[in-house]
Coordinates of C-alpha atoms in Angstrom, one line a residue:
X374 CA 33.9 83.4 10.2
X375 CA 34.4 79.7 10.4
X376 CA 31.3 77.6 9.6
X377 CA 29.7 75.7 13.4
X378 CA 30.9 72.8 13.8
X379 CA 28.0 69.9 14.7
X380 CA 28.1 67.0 17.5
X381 CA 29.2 64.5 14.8
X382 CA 32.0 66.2 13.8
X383 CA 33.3 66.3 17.2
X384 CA 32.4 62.5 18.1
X385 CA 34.1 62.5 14.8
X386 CA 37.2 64.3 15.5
X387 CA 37.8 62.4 18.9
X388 CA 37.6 58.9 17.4
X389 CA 34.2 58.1 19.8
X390 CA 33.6 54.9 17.5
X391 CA 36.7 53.1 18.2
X392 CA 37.1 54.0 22.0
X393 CA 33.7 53.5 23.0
X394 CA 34.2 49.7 20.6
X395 CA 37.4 49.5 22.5
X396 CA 35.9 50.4 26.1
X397 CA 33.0 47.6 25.6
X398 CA 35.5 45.3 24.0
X399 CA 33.7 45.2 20.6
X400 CA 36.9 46.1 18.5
X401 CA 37.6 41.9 18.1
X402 CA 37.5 40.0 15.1
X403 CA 34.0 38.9 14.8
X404 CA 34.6 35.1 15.8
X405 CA 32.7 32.7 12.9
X406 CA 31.4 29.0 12.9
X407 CA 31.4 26.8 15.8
X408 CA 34.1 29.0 17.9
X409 CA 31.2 31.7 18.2
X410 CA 29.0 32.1 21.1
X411 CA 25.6 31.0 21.1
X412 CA 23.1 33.8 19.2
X413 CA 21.0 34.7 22.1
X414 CA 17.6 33.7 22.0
X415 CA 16.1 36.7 24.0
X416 CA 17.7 40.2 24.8
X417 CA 18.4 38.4 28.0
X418 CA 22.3 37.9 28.6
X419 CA 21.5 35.6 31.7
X420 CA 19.6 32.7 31.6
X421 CA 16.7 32.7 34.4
X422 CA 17.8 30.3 37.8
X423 CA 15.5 27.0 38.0
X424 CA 12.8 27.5 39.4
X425 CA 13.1 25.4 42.2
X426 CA 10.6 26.8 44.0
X427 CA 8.2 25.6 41.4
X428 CA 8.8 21.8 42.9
X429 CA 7.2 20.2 45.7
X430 CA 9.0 21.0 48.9
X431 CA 10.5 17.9 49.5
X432 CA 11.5 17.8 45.8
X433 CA 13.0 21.4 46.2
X434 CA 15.1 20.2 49.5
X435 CA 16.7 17.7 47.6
X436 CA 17.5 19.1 44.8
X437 CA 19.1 22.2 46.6
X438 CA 20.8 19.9 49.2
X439 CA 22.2 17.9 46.1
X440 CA 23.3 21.0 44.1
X441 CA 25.0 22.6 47.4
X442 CA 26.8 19.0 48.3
X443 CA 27.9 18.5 44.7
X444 CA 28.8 22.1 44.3
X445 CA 27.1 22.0 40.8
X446 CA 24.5 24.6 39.1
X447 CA 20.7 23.9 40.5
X448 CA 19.8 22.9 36.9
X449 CA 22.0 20.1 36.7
X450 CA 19.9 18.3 39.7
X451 CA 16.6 20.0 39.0
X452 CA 16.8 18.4 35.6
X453 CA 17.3 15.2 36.8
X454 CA 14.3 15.3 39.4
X455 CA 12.2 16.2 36.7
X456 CA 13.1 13.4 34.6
X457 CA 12.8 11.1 38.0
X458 CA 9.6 12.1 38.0
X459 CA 8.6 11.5 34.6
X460 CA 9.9 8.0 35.2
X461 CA 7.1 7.6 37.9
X462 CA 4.3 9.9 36.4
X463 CA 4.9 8.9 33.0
X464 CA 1.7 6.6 31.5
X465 CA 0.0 6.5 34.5
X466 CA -1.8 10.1 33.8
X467 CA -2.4 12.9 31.5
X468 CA -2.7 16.7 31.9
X469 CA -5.7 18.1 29.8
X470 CA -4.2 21.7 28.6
X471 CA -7.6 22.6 27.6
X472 CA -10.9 20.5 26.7
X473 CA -9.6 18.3 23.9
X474 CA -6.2 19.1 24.2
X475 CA -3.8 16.0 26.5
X476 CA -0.5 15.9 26.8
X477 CA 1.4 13.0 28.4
X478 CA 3.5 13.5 31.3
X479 CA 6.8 12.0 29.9
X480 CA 9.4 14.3 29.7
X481 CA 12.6 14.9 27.8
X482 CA 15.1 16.4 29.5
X483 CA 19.3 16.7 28.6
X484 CA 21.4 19.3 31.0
X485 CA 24.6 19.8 29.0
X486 CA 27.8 20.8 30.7
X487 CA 31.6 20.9 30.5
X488 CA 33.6 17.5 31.4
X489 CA 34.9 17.4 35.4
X490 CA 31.7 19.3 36.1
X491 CA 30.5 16.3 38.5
X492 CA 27.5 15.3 36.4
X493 CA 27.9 11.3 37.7
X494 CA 27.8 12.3 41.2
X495 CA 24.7 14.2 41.0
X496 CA 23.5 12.3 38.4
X497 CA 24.0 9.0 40.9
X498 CA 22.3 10.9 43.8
X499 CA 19.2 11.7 41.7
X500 CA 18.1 8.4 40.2
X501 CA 19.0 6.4 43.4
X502 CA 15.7 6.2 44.5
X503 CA 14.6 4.5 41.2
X504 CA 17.2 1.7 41.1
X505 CA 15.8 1.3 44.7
X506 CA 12.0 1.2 43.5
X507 CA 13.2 -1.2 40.6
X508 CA 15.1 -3.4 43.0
X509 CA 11.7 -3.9 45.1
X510 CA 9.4 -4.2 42.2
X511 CA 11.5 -7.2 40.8
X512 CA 11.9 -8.7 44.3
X513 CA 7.9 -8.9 44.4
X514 CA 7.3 -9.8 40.8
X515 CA 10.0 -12.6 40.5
X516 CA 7.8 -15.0 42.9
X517 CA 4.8 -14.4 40.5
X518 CA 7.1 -15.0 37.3
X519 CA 8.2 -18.3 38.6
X520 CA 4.8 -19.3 39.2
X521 CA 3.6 -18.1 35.7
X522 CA 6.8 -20.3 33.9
X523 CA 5.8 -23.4 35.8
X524 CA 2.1 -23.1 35.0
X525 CA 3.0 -22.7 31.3
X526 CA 5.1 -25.8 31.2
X527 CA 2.7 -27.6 33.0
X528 CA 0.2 -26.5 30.6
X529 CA 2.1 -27.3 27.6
X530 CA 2.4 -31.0 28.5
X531 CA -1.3 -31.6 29.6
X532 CA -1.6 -29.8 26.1
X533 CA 0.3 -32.7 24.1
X534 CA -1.1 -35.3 26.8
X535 CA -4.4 -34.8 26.0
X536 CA -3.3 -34.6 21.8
X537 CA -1.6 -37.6 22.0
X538 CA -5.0 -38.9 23.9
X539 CA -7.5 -37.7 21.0
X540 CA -5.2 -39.4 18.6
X541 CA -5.9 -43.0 20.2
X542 CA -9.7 -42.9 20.9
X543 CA -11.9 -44.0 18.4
X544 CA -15.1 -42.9 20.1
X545 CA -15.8 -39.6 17.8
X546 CA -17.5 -38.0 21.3
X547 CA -14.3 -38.8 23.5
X548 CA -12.4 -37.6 20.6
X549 CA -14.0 -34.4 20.8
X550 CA -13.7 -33.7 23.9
X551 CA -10.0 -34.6 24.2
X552 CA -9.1 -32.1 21.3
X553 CA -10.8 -29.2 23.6
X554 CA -9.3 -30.2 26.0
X555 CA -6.1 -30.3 24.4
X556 CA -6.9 -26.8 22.5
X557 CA -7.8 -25.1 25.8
X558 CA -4.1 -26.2 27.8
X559 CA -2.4 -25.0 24.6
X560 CA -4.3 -21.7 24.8
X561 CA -2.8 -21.6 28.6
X562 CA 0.6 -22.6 27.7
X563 CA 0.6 -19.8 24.9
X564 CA -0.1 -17.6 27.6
X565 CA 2.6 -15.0 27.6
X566 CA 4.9 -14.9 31.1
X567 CA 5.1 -11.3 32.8
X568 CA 8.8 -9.5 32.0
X569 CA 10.8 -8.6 35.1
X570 CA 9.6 -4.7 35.9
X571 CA 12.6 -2.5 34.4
X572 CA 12.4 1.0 34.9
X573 CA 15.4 2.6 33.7
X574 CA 17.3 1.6 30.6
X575 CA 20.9 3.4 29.6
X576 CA 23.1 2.1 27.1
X577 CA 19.7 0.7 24.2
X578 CA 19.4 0.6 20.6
X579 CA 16.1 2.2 19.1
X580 CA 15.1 -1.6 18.7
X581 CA 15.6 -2.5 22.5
X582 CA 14.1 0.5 23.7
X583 CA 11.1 -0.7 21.5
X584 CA 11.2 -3.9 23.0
X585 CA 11.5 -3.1 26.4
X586 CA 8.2 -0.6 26.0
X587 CA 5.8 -3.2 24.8
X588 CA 7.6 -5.6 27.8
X589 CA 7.0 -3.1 30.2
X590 CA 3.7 -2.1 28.8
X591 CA 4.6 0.9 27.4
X592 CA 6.9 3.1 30.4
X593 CA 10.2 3.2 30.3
X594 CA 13.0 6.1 30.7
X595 CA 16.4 5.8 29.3
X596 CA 18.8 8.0 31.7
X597 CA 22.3 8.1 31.7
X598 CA 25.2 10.4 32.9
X599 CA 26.6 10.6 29.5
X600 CA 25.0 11.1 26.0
X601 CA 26.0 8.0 24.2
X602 CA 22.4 7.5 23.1
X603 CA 22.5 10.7 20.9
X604 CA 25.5 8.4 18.7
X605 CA 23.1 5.6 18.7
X606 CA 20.0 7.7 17.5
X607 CA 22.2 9.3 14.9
X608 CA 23.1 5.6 13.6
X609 CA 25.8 3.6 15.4
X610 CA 24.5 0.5 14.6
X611 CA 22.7 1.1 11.4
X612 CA 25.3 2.1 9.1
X613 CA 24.9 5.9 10.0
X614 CA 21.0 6.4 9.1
X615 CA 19.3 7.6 12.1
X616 CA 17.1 5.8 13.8
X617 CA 14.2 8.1 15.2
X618 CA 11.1 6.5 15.5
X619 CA 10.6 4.8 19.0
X620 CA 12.1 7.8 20.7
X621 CA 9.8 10.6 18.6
X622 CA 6.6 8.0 19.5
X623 CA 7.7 7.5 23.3
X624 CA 8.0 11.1 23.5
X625 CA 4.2 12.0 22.3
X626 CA 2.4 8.6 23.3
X627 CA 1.6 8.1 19.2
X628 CA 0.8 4.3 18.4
X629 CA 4.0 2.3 18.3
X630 CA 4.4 -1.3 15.9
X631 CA 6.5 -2.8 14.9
X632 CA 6.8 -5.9 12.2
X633 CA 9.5 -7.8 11.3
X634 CA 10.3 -11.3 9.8
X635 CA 12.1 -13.5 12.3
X636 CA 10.3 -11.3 15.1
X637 CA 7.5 -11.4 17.5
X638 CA 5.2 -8.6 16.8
X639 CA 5.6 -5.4 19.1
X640 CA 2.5 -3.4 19.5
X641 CA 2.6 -0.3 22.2
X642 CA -0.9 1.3 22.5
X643 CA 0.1 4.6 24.4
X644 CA 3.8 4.4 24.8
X645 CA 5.5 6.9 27.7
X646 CA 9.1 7.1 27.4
X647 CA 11.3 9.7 29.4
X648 CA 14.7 10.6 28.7
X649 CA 17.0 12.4 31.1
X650 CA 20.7 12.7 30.1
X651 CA 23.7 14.9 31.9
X652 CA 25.7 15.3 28.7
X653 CA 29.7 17.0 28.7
X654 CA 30.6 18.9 25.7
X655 CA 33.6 20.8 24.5
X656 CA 33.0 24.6 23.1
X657 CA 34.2 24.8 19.4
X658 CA 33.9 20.8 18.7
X659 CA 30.9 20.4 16.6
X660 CA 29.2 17.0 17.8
X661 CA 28.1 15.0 15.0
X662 CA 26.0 12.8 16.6
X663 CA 23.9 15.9 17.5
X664 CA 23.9 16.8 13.9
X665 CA 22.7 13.4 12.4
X666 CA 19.7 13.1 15.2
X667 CA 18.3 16.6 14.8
X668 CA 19.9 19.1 16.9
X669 CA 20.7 18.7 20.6
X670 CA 18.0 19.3 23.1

């Protein structure tokens, strides 16, 4: 009599590992280094749609009616009205998480995608309405630049007009009262004039995105349809060592100065800086300038 034979024997005997590897398509070389796909995070295979309706309706209208126009994933324009309105939000208000814990509402946003996948258009459709609110904010500030300039100079030369004065009068009393006079009109004319309002920056070194924060009292968002500014936080223009600080500060609102010889100091109390970025990439090409700045977002 013939000893029983079990179920693994028979899975055994009928090969059921390699057809049911074949049948699922699990008998490939396992596929190493950059050419593999992403480790998943979650036992998820798909990624959750944006929440769209999360948005404000008229946000939610345009970002579908952009997405649909564009033929492009509702990310790609939900990301991008996000970072719009970080641009508005962002150092104007907080959100208190709990009592003692605030967060600023700047946020950092990069949708990455596959070159030809239309990021410009949509890209172009989403921050319109900021280059439009710039456009108006500079049209009403420019009159009240002008008039701060021509105070200044008129300032400075009652300044050395009244210097020159104190220098010729003998009287110690007129004397006196010339060189406060003169002190006073120089404290005007060191009065510093009011920057044009910029909103938006794209192509910026670390150093002029500092800048333009203390200029623009501390908001600013840097958003662009490619990614260049990942090459330039990674070290473009210093000599390869990435330059992090201004863009890790803007991001949490820590307290932002900077001294340098040959330099006007740059101090930026709360600053708010939002990024938004539509970035192509290429499977299997590792991206340096990803590498050197800490990891793409």
């Amino acid at each position: 009599m013939s000893a029983r034979r079990t179920a693994d024997d028979i899975l055994n005997g009928l090969d059921a590992d390699r057809r049911l590897a074949i049948l699922h398509n699990d008998d490939q070389p396992t596929v190493l280094g950059w050419d593999a796909d992403p480790t998943p995070l979650t036992l998820r295979r798909l990624a959750p749609p944006f929440p769209v309706d999360a948005l404000p309706t008229w946000v939610a209208d345009m970002v579908m009616a952009v997405a649909e126009f564009t033929q492009t994933p509702l990310d790609l324009p939900g990301c991008l009205a996000l970072a719009a309105l970080s641009t508005a939000a962002g150092g104007r208000a907080e959100i208190e998480v709990r009592p003692g814990w605030r967060e600023p509402l700047n946020l950092y946003t990069v949708v990455a995608m596959p070159p030809g996948s239309r990021k410009s258009a949509v890209f172009a459709a989403m921050t319109a309405p900021l280059l439009e609110a710039e456009r108006q904010l500079i049209d009403q500030a420019r009159p009240r630049i002008v008039e701060a300039e021509l105070a200044r100079k008129m300032a400075a030369k009652e300044a050395e007009r009244r210097t020159i004065e104190a220098t010729n009068v003998r009287d110690p009393a007129a004397r006196a009262e010339a060189l406060n006079a003169a002190a006073e009109f120089t404290l005007e004319a060191e009065k510093p004039v009011p920057a044009l309002p910029r909103l938006i920056a794209d192509d910026v070194t670390t150093e002029a995105a500092a800048s333009l924060l203390a200029e623009q009292r501390g908001r600013l968002a840097v958003l662009s349809a490619e990614g260049g500014i990942f090459s330039t936080i990674a070290g473009r223009y210093s000599s390869g060592v990435p330059n992090l600080e201004a863009f890790l500060k803007g991001h949490s609102g820590d307290l932002l100065r900077v001294d340098r010889k040959g330099r006007p100091a740059e101090h930026v109390e709360a600053p708010a800086l939002t990024l938004g970025l539509a970035r192509g990439f290429h499977r299997g090409s590792p991206d340096v300038a990803c590498q050197k700045a800490g990891g793409c977002l």
